[in-house]
PDB file of C-alpha atoms in Angstrom:
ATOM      1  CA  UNK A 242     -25.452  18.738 -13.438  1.00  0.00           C
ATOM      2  CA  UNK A 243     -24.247  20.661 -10.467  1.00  0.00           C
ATOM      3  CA  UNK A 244     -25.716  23.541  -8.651  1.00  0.00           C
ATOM      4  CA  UNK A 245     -23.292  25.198  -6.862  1.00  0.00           C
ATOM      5  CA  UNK A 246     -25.550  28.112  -6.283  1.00  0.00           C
ATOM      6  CA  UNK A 247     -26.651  28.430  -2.017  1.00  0.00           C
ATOM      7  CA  UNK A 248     -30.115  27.358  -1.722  1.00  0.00           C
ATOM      8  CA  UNK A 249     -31.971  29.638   0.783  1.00  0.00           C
ATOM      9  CA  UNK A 250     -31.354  27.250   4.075  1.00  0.00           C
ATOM     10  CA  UNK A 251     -27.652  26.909   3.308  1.00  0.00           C
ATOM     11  CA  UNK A 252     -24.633  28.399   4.339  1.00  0.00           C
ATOM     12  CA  UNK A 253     -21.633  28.820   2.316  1.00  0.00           C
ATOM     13  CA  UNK A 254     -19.716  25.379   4.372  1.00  0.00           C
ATOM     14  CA  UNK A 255     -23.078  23.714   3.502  1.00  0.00           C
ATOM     15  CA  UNK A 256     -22.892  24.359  -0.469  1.00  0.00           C
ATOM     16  CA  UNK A 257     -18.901  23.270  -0.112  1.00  0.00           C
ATOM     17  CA  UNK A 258     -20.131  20.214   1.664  1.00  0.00           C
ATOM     18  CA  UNK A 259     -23.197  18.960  -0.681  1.00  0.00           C
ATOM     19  CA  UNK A 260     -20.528  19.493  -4.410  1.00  0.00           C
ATOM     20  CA  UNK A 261     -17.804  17.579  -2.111  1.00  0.00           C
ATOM     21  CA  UNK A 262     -20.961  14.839  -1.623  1.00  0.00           C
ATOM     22  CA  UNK A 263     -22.126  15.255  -5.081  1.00  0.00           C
ATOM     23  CA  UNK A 264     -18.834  15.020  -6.920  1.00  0.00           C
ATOM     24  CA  UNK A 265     -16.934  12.283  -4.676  1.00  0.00           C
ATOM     25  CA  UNK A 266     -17.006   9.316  -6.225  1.00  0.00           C
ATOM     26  CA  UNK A 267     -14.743   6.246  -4.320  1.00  0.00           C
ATOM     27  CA  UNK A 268     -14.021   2.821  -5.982  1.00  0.00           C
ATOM     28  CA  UNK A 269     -14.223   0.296  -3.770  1.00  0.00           C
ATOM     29  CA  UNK A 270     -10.643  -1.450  -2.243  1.00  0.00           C
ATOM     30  CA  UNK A 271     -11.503  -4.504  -4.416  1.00  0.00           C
ATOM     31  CA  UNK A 272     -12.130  -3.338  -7.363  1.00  0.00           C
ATOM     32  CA  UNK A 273      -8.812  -0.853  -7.234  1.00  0.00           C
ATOM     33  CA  UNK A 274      -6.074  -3.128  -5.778  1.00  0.00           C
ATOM     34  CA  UNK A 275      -7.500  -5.830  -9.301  1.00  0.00           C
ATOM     35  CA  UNK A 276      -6.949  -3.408 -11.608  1.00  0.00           C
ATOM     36  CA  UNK A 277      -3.181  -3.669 -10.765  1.00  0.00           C
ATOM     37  CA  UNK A 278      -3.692  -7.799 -11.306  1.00  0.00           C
ATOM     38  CA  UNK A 279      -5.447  -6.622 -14.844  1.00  0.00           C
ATOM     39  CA  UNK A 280      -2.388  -4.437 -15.349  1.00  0.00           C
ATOM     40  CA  UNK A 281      -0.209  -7.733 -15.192  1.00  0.00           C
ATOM     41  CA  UNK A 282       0.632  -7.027 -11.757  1.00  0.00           C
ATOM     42  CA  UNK A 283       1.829 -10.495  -9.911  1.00  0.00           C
ATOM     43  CA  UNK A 284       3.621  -8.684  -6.435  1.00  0.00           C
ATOM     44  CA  UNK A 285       1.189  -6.297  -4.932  1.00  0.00           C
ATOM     45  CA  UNK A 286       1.807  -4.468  -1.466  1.00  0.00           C
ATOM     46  CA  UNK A 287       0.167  -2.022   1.162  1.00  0.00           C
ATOM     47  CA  UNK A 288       2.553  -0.195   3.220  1.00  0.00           C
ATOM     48  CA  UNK A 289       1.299  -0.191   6.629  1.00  0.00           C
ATOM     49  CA  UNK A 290       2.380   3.087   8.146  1.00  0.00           C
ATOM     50  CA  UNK A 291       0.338   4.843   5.631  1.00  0.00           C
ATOM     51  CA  UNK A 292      -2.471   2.821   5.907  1.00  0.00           C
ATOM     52  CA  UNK A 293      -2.687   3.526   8.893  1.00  0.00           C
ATOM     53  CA  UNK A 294      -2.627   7.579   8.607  1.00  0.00           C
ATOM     54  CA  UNK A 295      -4.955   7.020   6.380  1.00  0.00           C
ATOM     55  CA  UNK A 296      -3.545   6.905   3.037  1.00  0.00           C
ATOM     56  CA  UNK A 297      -3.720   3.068   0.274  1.00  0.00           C
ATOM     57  CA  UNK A 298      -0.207   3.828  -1.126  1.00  0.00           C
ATOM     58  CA  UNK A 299       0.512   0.495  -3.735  1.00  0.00           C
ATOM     59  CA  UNK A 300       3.738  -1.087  -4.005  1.00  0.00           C
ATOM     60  CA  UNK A 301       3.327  -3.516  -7.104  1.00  0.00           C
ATOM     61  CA  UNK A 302       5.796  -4.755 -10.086  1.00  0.00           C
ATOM     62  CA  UNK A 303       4.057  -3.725 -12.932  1.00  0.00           C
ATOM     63  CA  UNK A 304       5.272  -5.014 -16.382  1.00  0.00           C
ATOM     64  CA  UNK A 305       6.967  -2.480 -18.597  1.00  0.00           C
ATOM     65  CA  UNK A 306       5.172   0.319 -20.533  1.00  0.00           C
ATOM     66  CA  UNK A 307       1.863  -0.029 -18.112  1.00  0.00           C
ATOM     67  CA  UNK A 308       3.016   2.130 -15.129  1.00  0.00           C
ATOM     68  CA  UNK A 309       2.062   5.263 -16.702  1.00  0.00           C
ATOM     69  CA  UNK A 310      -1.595   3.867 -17.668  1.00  0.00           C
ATOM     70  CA  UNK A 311      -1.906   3.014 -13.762  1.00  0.00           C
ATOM     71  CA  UNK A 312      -0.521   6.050 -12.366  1.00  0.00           C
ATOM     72  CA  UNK A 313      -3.158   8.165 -15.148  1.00  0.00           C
ATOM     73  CA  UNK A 314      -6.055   5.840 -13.336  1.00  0.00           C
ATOM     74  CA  UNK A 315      -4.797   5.887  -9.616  1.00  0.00           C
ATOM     75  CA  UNK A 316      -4.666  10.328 -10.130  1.00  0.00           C
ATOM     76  CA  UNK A 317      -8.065   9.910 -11.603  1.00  0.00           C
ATOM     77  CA  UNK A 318      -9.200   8.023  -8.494  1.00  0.00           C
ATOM     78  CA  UNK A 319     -10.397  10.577  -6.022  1.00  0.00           C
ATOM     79  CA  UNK A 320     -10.177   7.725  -3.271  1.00  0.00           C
ATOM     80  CA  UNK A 321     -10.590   3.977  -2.112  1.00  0.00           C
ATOM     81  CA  UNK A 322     -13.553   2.924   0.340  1.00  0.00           C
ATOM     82  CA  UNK A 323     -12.037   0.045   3.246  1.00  0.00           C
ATOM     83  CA  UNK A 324     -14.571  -1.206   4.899  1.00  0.00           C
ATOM     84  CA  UNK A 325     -16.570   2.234   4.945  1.00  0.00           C
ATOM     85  CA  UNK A 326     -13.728   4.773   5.523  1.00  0.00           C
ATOM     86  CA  UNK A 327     -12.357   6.746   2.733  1.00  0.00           C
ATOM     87  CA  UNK A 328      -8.743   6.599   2.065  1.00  0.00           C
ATOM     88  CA  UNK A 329      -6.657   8.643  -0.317  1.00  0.00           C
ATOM     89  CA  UNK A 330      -4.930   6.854  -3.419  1.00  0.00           C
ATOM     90  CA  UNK A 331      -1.303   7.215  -3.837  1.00  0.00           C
ATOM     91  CA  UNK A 332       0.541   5.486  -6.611  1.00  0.00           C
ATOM     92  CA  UNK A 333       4.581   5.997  -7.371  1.00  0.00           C
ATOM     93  CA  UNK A 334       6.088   4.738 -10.444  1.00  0.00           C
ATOM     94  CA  UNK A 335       9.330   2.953  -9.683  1.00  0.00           C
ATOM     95  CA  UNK A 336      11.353  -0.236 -10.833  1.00  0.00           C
ATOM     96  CA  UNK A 337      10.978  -2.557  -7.421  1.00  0.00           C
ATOM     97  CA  UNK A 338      14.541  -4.271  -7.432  1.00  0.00           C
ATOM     98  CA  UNK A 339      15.508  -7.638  -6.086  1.00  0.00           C
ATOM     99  CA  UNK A 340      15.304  -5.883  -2.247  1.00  0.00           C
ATOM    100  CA  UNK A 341      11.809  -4.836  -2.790  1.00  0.00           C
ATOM    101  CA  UNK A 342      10.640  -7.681  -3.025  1.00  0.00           C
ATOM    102  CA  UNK A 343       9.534  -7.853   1.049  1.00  0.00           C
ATOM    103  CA  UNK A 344       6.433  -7.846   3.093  1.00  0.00           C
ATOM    104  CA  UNK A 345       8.205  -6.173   6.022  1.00  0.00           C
ATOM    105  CA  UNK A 346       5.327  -3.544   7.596  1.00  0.00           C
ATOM    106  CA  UNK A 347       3.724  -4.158   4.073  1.00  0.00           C
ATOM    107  CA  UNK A 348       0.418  -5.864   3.836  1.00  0.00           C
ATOM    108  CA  UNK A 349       0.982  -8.882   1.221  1.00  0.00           C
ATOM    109  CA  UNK A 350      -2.023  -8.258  -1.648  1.00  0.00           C
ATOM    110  CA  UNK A 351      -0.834 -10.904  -4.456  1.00  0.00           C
ATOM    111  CA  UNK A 352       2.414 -12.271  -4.373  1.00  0.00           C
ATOM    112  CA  UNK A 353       3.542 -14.840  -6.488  1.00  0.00           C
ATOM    113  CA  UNK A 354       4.740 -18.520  -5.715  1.00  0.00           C
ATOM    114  CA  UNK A 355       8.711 -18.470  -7.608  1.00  0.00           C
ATOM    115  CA  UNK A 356       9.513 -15.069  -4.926  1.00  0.00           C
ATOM    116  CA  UNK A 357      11.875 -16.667  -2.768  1.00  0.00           C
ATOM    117  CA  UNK A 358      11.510 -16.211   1.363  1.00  0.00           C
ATOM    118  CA  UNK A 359       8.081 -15.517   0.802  1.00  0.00           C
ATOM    119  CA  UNK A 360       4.812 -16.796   1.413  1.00  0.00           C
ATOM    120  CA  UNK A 361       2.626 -16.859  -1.722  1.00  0.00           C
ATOM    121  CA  UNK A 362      -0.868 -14.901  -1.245  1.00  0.00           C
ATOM    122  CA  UNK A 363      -3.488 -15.379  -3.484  1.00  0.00           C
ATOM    123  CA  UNK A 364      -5.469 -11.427  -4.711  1.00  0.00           C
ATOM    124  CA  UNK A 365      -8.438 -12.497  -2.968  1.00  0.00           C
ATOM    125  CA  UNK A 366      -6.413 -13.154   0.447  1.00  0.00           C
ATOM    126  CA  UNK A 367      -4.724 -10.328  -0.133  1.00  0.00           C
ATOM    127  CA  UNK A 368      -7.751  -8.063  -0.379  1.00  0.00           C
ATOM    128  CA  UNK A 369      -9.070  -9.507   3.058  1.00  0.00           C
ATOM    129  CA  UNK A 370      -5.586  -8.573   4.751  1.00  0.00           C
ATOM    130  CA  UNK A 371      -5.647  -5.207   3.949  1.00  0.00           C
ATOM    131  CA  UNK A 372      -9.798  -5.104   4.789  1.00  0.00           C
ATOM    132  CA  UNK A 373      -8.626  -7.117   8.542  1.00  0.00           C
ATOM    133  CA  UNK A 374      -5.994  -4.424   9.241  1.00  0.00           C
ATOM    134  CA  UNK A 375      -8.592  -1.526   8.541  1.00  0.00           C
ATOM    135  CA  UNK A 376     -11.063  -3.157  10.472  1.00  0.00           C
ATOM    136  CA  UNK A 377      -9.315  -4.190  13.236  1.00  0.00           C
ATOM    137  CA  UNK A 378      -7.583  -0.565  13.382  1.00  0.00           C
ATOM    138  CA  UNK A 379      -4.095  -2.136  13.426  1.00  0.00           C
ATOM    139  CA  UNK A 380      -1.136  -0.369  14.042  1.00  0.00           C
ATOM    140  CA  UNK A 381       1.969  -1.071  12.183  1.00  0.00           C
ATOM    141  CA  UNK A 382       4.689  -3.671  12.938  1.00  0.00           C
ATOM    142  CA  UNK A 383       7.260  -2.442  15.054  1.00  0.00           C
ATOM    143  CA  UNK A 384      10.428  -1.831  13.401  1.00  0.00           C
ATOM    144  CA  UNK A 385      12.784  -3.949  14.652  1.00  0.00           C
ATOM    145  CA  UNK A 386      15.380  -1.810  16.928  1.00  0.00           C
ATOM    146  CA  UNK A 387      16.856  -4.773  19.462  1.00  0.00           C
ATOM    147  CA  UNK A 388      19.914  -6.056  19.346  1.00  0.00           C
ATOM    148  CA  UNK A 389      20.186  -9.594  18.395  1.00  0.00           C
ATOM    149  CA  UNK A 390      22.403 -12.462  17.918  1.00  0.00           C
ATOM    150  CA  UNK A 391      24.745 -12.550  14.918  1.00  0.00           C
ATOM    151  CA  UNK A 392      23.791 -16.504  14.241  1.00  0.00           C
ATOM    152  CA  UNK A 393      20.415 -15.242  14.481  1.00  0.00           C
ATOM    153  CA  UNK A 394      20.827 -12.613  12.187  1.00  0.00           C
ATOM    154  CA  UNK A 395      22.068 -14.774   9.620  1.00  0.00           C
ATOM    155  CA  UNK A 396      19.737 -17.739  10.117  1.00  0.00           C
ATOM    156  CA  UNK A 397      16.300 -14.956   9.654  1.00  0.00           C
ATOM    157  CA  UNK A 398      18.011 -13.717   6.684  1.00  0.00           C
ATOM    158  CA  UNK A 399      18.769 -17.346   5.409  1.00  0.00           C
ATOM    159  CA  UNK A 400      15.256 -18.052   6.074  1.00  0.00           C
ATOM    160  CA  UNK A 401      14.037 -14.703   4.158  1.00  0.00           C
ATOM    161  CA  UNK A 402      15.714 -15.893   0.831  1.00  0.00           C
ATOM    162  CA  UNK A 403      19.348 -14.590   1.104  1.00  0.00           C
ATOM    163  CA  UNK A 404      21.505 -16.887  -0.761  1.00  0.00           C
ATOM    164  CA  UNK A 405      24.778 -15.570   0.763  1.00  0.00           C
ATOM    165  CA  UNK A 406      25.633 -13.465   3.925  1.00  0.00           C
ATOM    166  CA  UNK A 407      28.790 -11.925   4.516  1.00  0.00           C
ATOM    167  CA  UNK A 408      29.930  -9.880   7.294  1.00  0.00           C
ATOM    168  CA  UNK A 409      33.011  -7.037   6.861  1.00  0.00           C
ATOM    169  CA  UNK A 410      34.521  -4.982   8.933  1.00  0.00           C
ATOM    170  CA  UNK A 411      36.597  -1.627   7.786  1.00  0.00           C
ATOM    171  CA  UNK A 412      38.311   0.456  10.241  1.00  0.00           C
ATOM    172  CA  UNK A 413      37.062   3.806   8.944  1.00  0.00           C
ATOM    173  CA  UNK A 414      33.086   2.439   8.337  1.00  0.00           C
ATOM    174  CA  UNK A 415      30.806   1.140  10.452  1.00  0.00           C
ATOM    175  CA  UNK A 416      30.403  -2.945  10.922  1.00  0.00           C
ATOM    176  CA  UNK A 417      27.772  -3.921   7.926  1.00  0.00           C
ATOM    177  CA  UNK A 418      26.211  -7.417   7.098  1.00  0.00           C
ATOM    178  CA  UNK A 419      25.689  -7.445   3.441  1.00  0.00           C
ATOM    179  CA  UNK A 420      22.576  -9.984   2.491  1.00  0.00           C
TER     180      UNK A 420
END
């Protein structure tokens, strides 16, 4: 039970301090990135940019009729430990469509071996990239803001999975490459 009376040798910040101790209660990063495998899970992501702010937002493709039982136990979750920093839980329920399907400033946690243009990673791998980019206080990839060659272009979006690229031009829009 909790006392949230001041003892005699506390101030008011310290009695805000000890119920914040006393009622915080952090899964570890292992143990909340399988739950969305046990959910039936198979593509699981970590966006870096808010890892790195300090926030474990989850991109994964859950099957239908679970994502409201995750989001109930990711709002439950008062936080995720990484490697002994505490980082707030964010979960969004959305249908991830053929383009989000990517690993682009995402850290791969599971992603299956039939996604084409993409490298399969196994949970437990998965776990350990997210841990190495904590622990090695990465930043997050670059976006990508230099010009490059059209054949270029083409050939990293080839390689990415893109079964057809075409390229239009219409006087009153800008130029767009459609993958």
């Amino acid at each position: 039970m909790l006392n949230n009376r001041r003892r005699h040798d506390e101030t008011k910040e310290d009695v805000i301090e000890r119920l914040l101790t006393e009622t915080y209660d952090p899964v570890e990063l292992e143990e909340y990135l399988r739950m969305f495998k046990d959910y039936g899970a198979d593509f699981i992501a970590v966006p870096e940019t808010a890892l790195a702010k300090g926030c474990l937002q989850v991109i994964a493709s859950l099957p239908s009729g679970t994502a409201e039982e995750v989001d109930e136990y990711v709002a439950s979750t008062p936080g995720v430990t990484i490697e002994g920093d505490d980082f707030l839980a964010e979960f969004g329920i959305a249908r991830i469509d053929g383009g989000g399907f990517h690993t682009y400033r995402r850290i791969p946690v599971a992603v299956p071996e039939n996604l084409q243009g993409l490298d399969p990673v196994s949970i437990d791998e998965g776990i350990e990239n997210v841990r190495a980019f904590v622990r090695e206080d990465r930043e997050p990839t670059p976006r990508r803001n230099e010009t490059i060659a059209l054949e270029d272009l083409v050939t990293d979006l080839v390689d990415a999975g893109a079964s057809a690229v075409t390229v239009s031009h219409h006087p009153s829009l800008a130029k767009r490459i459609t993958a």
